[in-house]
GROMACS .gro file of C-alpha atoms in nm:
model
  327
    1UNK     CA    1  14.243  13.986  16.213
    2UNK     CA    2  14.124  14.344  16.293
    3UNK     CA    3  13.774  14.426  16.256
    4UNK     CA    4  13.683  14.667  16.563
    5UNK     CA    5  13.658  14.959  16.361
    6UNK     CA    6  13.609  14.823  16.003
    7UNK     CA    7  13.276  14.959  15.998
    8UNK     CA    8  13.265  15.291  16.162
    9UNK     CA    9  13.575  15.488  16.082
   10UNK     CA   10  13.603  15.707  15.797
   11UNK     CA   11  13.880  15.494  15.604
   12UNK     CA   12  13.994  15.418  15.254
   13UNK     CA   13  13.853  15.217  15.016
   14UNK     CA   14  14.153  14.934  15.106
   15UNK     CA   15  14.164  15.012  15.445
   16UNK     CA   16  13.794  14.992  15.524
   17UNK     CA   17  13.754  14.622  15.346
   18UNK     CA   18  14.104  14.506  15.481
   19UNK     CA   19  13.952  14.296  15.681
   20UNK     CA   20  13.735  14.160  15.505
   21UNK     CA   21  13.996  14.072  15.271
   22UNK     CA   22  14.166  13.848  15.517
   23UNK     CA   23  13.940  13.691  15.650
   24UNK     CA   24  13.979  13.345  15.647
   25UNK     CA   25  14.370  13.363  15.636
   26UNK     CA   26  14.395  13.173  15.972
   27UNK     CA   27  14.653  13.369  16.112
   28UNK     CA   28  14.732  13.726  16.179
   29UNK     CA   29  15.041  13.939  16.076
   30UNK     CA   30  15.253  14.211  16.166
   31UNK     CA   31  15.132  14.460  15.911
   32UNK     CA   32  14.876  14.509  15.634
   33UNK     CA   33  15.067  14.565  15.320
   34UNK     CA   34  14.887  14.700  14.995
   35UNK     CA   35  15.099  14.677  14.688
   36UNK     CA   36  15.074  14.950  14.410
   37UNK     CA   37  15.035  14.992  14.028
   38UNK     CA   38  14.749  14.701  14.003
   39UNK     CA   39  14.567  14.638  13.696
   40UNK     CA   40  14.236  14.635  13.839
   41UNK     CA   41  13.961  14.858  13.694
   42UNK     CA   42  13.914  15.155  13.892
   43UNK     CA   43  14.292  15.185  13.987
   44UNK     CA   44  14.254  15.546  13.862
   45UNK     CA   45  14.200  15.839  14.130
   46UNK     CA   46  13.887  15.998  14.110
   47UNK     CA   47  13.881  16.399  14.209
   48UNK     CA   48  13.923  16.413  14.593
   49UNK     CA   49  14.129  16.094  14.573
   50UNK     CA   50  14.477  15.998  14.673
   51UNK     CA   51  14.664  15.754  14.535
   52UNK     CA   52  15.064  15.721  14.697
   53UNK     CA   53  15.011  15.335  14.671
   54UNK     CA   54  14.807  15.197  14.370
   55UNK     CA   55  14.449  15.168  14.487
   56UNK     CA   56  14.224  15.466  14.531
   57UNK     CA   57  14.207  15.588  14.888
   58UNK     CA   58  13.911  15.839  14.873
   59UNK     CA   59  13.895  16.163  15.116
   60UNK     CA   60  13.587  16.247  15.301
   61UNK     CA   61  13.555  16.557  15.082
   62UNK     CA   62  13.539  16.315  14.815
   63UNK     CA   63  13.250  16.334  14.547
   64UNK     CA   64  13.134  15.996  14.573
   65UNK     CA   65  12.921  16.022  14.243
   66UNK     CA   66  13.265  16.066  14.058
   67UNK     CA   67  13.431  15.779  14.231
   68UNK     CA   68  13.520  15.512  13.975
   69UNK     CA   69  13.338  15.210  14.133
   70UNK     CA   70  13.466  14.916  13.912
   71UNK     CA   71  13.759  14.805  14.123
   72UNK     CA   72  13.794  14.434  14.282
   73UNK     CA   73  14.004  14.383  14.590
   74UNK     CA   74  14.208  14.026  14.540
   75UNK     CA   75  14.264  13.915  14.884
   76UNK     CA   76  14.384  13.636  15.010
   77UNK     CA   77  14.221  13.322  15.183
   78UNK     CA   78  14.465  13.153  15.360
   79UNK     CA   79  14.258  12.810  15.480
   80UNK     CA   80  13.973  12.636  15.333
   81UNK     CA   81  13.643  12.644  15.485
   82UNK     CA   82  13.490  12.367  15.604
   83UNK     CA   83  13.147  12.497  15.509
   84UNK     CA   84  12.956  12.853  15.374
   85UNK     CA   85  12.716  12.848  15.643
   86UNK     CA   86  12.761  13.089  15.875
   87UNK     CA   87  12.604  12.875  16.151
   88UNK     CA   88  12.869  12.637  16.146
   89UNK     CA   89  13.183  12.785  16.145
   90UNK     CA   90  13.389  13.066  16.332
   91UNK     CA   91  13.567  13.117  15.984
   92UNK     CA   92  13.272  13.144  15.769
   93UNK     CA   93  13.036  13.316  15.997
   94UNK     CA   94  13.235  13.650  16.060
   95UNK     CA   95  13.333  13.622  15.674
   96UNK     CA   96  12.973  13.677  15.616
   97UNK     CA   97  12.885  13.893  15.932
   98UNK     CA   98  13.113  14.150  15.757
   99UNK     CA   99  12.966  14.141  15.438
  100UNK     CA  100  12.666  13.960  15.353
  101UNK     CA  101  12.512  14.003  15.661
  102UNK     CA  102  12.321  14.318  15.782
  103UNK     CA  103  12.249  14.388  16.117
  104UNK     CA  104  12.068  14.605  16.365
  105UNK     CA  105  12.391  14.786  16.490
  106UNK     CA  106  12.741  14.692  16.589
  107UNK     CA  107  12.916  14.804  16.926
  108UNK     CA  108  13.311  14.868  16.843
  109UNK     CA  109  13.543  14.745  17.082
  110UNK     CA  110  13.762  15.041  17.087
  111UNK     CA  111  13.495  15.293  17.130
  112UNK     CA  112  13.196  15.099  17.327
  113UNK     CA  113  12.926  15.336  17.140
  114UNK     CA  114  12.659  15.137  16.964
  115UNK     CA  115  12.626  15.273  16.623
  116UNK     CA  116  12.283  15.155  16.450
  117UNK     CA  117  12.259  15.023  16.129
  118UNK     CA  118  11.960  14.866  16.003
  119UNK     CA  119  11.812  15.013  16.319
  120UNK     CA  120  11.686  15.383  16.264
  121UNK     CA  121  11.597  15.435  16.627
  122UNK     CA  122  11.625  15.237  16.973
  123UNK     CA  123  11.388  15.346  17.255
  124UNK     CA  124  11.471  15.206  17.635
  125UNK     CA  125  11.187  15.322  17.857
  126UNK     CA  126  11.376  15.109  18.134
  127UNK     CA  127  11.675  14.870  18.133
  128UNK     CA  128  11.439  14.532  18.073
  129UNK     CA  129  11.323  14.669  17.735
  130UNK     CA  130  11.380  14.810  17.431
  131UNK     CA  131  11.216  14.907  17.092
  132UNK     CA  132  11.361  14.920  16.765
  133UNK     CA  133  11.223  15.080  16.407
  134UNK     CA  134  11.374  14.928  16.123
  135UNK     CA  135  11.513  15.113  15.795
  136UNK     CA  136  11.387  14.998  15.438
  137UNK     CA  137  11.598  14.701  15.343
  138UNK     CA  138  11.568  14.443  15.069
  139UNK     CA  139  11.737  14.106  15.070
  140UNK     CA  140  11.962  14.006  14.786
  141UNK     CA  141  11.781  13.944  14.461
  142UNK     CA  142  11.783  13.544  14.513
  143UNK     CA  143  11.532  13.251  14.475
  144UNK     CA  144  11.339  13.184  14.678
  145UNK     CA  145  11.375  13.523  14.886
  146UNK     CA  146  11.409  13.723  14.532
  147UNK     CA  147  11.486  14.057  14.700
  148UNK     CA  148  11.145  14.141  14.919
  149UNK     CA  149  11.185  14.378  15.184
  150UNK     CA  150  11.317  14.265  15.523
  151UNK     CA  151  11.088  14.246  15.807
  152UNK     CA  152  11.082  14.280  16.162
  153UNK     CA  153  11.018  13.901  16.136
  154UNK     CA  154  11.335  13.792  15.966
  155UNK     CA  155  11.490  13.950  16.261
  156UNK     CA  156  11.304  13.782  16.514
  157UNK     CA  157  11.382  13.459  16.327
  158UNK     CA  158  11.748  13.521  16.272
  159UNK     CA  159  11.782  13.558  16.632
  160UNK     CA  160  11.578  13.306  16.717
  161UNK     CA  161  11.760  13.054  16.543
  162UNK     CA  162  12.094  13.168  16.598
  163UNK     CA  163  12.069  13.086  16.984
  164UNK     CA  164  12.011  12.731  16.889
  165UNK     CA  165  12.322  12.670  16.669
  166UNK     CA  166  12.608  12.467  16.892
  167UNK     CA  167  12.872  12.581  16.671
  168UNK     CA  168  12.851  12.911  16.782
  169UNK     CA  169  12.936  12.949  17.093
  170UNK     CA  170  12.642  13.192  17.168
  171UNK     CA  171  12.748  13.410  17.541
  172UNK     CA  172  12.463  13.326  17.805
  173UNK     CA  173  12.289  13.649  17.746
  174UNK     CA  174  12.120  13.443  17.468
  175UNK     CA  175  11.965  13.180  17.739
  176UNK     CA  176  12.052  13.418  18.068
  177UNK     CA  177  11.890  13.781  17.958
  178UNK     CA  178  11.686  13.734  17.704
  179UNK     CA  179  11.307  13.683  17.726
  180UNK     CA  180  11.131  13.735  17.434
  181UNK     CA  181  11.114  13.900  17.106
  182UNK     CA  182  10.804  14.047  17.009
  183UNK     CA  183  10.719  14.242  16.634
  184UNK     CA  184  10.411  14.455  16.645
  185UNK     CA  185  10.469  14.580  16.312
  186UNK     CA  186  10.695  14.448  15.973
  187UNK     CA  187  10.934  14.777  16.133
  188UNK     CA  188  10.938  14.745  16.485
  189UNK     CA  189  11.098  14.504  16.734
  190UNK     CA  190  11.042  14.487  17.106
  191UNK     CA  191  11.286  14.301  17.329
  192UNK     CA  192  11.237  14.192  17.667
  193UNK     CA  193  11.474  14.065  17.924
  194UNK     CA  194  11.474  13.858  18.204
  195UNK     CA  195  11.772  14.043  18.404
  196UNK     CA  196  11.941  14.361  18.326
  197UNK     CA  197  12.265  14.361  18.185
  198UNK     CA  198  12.469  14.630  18.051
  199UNK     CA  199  12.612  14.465  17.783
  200UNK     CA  200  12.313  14.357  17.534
  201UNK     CA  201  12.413  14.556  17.253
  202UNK     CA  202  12.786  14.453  17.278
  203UNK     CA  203  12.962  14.257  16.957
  204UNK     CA  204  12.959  13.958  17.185
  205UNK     CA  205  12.600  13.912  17.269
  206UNK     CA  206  12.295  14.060  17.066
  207UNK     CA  207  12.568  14.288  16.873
  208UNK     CA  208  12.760  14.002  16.754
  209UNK     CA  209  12.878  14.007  16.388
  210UNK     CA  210  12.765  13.631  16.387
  211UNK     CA  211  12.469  13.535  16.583
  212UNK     CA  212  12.328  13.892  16.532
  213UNK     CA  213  12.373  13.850  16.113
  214UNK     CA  214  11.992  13.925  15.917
  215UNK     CA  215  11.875  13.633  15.738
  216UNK     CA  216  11.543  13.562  15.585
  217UNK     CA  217  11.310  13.376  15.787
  218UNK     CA  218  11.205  13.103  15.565
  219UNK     CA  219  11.622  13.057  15.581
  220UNK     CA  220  11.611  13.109  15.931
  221UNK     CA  221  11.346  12.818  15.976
  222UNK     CA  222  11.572  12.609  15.777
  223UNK     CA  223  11.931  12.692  15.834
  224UNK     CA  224  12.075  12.382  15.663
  225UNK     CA  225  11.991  12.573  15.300
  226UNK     CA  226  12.317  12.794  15.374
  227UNK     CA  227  12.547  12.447  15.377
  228UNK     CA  228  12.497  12.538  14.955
  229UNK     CA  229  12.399  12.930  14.963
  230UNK     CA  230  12.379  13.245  15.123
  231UNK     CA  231  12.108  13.526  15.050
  232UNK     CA  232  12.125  13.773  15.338
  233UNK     CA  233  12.053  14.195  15.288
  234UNK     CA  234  12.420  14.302  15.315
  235UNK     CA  235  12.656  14.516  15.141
  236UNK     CA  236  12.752  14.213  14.972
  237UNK     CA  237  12.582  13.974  14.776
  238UNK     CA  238  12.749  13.573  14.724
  239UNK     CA  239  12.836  13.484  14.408
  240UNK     CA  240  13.047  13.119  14.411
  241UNK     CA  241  13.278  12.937  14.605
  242UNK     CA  242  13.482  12.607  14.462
  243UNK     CA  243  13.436  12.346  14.791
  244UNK     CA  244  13.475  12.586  15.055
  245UNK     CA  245  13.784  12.851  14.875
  246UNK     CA  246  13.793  13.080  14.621
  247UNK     CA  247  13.473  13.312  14.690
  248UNK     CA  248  13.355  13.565  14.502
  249UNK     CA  249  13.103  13.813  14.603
  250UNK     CA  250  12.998  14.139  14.439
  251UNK     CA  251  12.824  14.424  14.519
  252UNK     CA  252  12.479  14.453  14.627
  253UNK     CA  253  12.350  14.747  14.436
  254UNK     CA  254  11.981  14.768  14.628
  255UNK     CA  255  12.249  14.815  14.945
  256UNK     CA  256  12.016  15.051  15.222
  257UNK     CA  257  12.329  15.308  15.181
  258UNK     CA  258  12.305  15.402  14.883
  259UNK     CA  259  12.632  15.475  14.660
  260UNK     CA  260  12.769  15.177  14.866
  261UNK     CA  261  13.001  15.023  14.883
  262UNK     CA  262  13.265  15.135  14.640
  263UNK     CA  263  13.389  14.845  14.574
  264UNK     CA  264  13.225  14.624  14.335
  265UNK     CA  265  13.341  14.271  14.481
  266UNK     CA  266  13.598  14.123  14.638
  267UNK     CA  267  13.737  13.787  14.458
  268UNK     CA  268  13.931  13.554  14.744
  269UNK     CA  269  14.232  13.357  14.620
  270UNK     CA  270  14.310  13.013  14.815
  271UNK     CA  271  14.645  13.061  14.896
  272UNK     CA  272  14.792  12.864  15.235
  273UNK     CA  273  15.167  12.889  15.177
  274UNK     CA  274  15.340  13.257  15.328
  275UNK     CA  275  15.584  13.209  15.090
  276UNK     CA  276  15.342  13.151  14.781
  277UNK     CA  277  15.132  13.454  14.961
  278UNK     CA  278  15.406  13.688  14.934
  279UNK     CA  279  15.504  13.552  14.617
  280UNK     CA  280  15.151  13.653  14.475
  281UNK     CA  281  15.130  13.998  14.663
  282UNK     CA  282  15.475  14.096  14.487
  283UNK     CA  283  15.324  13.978  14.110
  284UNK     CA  284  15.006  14.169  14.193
  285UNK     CA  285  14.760  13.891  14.231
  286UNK     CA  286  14.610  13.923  14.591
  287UNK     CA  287  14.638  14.315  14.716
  288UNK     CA  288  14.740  14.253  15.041
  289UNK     CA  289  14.894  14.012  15.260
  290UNK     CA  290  14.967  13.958  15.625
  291UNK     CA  291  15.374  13.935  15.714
  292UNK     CA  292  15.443  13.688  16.007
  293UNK     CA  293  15.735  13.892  16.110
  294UNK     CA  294  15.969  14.205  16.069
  295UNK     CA  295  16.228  14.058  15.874
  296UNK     CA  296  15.906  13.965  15.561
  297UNK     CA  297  15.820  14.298  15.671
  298UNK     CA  298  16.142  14.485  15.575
  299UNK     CA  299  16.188  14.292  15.263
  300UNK     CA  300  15.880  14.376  15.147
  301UNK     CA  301  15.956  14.718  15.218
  302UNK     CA  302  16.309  14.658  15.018
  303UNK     CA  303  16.152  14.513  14.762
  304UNK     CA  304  15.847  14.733  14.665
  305UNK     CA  305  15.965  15.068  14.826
  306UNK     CA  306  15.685  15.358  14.748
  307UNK     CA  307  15.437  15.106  14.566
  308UNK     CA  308  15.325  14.988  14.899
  309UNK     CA  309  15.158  15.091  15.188
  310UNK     CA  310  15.231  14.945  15.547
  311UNK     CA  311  14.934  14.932  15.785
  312UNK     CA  312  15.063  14.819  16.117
  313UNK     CA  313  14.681  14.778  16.267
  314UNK     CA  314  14.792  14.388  16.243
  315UNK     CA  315  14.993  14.312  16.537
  316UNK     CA  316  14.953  13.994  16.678
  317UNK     CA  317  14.862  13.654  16.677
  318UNK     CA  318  14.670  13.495  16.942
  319UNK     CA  319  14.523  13.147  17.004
  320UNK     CA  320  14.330  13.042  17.237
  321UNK     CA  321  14.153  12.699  17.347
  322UNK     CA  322  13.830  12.635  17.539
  323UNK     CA  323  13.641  12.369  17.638
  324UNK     CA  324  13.292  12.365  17.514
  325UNK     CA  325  13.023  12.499  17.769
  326UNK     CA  326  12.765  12.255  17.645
  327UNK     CA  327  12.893  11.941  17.709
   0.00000   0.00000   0.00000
């Protein structure tokens, strides 16, 4: 499932939540395929927009204010989850990290630049610390959070209590390099370390889309309340989920980027068959769909012609199997 770029790069409306729409599927493909001529609102090009393939792709000379913004991406969820929280599974916790989630700043894999997010500024007067100032944020519009600003201490608190959680698999810079995290202000956090390392803000320690994700700190304090819900201060808010498939989340409209996203939600449809997958990409009810190999590829391709678009950013599917460091 890619997701190195997905939020840095200048991309489509399909392309940029493509991964987000599969996550979940439990297995990669050889290509991305988006299938054309859906019914969804918003299927319309906007000025600036292209549209070879069904749904909008917008330009970066696009007006955004003229951008139709009703459109829902179906995607497909290809194993149930054993739980929402984020905190207690793989599946679930970059699901969120992608969408619900906010976070200081991410570190792509392909580039290895840190691009802040949440964090307006990060001073390093020397390699053992580092200060951040915080953007204006709000958290979803929930009970018992209902949509108050997020502060310096949710971070501390989100952090804090993601390098307790056993499930996940936290790298030893949580116990190894860092120290402490300090808040002198609601805006500002200071972190010390015990040992330098130059990977700190990298996606697999204090960059992860996981154990990095923002979440209140009454939540934080009490991680057990997102086994039944999840308020965090993302592009995304949660909606519902039927035991663990079928989510729906729309967009957050108090999003710190305004305009964003584009996209009001994205609806996920339970679907763990390929064949019943590719079934319900070719009647138009999911909008993509992972193909495990070139011949589903080609008769895709056959099949739809023009109306689809082949992305072939999905290449591979590994596996791998660890033992558990804790014992």
């Amino acid at each position: 499932m890619e997701r190195t770029n997905y939020w840095t790069r200048r991309l489509s409306r399909r392309h940029a939540l493509g991964a987000a729409g599969l996550a979940g599927t439990g297995v990669a493909g050889l290509a991305l395929v988006g299938c054309g001529d859906d019914d969804n609102k918003g299927s319309q090009p906007a000025p600036g927009e292209t549209k070879a393939s069904g749904s909008p792709a917008a330009s970066p000379s696009a007006d955004a204010s003229k951008i139709n913004k009703d459109g829902v991406l179906k995607a497909r969820q290809g194993a149930i989850f054993s739980t929402i929280n984020p905190y207690k599974g793989l599946d679930s916790g970059l699901t969120w990290g992608f969408t619900i989630f906010d976070h200081l700043w991410y570190t792509p894999t392909d580039t290895g630049i840190r691009e802040n997010f949440l964090a307006s500024s990060i001073e390093q007067p020397d390699p053992l610390h580092f200060t951040i100032k915080m953007q204006d944020s709000v958290f979803h519009d929930k009970p018992p959070i209902n949509g108050r600003e997020v502060r310096a201490q949710d971070v501390k608190a989100s952090f804090e209590s993601a390098s307790k959680q056993p499930a996940i698999s936290a790298s030893s810079w949580w116990k190894d390099s860092l120290d402490k995290i300090e808040t002198p202000d609601n805006k500002t956090l200071a972190f010390s370390l015990k040992q330098i390392d130059a990977w700190s803000f990298s996606s697999t320690n204090a960059g992860s889309p996981i154990s990095s994700s923002i979440i209140p700190e009454e939540i934080a304090k009490s991680p057990d309340l997102m086994d039944k819900d999840l308020i965090g201060s993302g592009r995304f808010q949660f909606v519902s989920h039927e035991n663990g498939a079928n989510f729906k989340i729309k967009r957050f409209d108090k999003w710190r980027i305004k305009g964003e996203p584009w996209l009001a939600g994205i609806d996920y449809k339970l679907i763990q068959e390929q064949a019943a997958a590719l079934a319900a990409f070719s009647s138009q009810q999911i909008d993509s769909v992972a193909p495990n190999n070139k011949l589903e590829r080609d008769q895709l391709d056959q099949k739809h012609g023009k109306a689809i678009e082949i992305d072939n950013d999905l290449s591979a599917s590994i596996w791998t199997l660890q033992g558990r460091a804790d014992g």
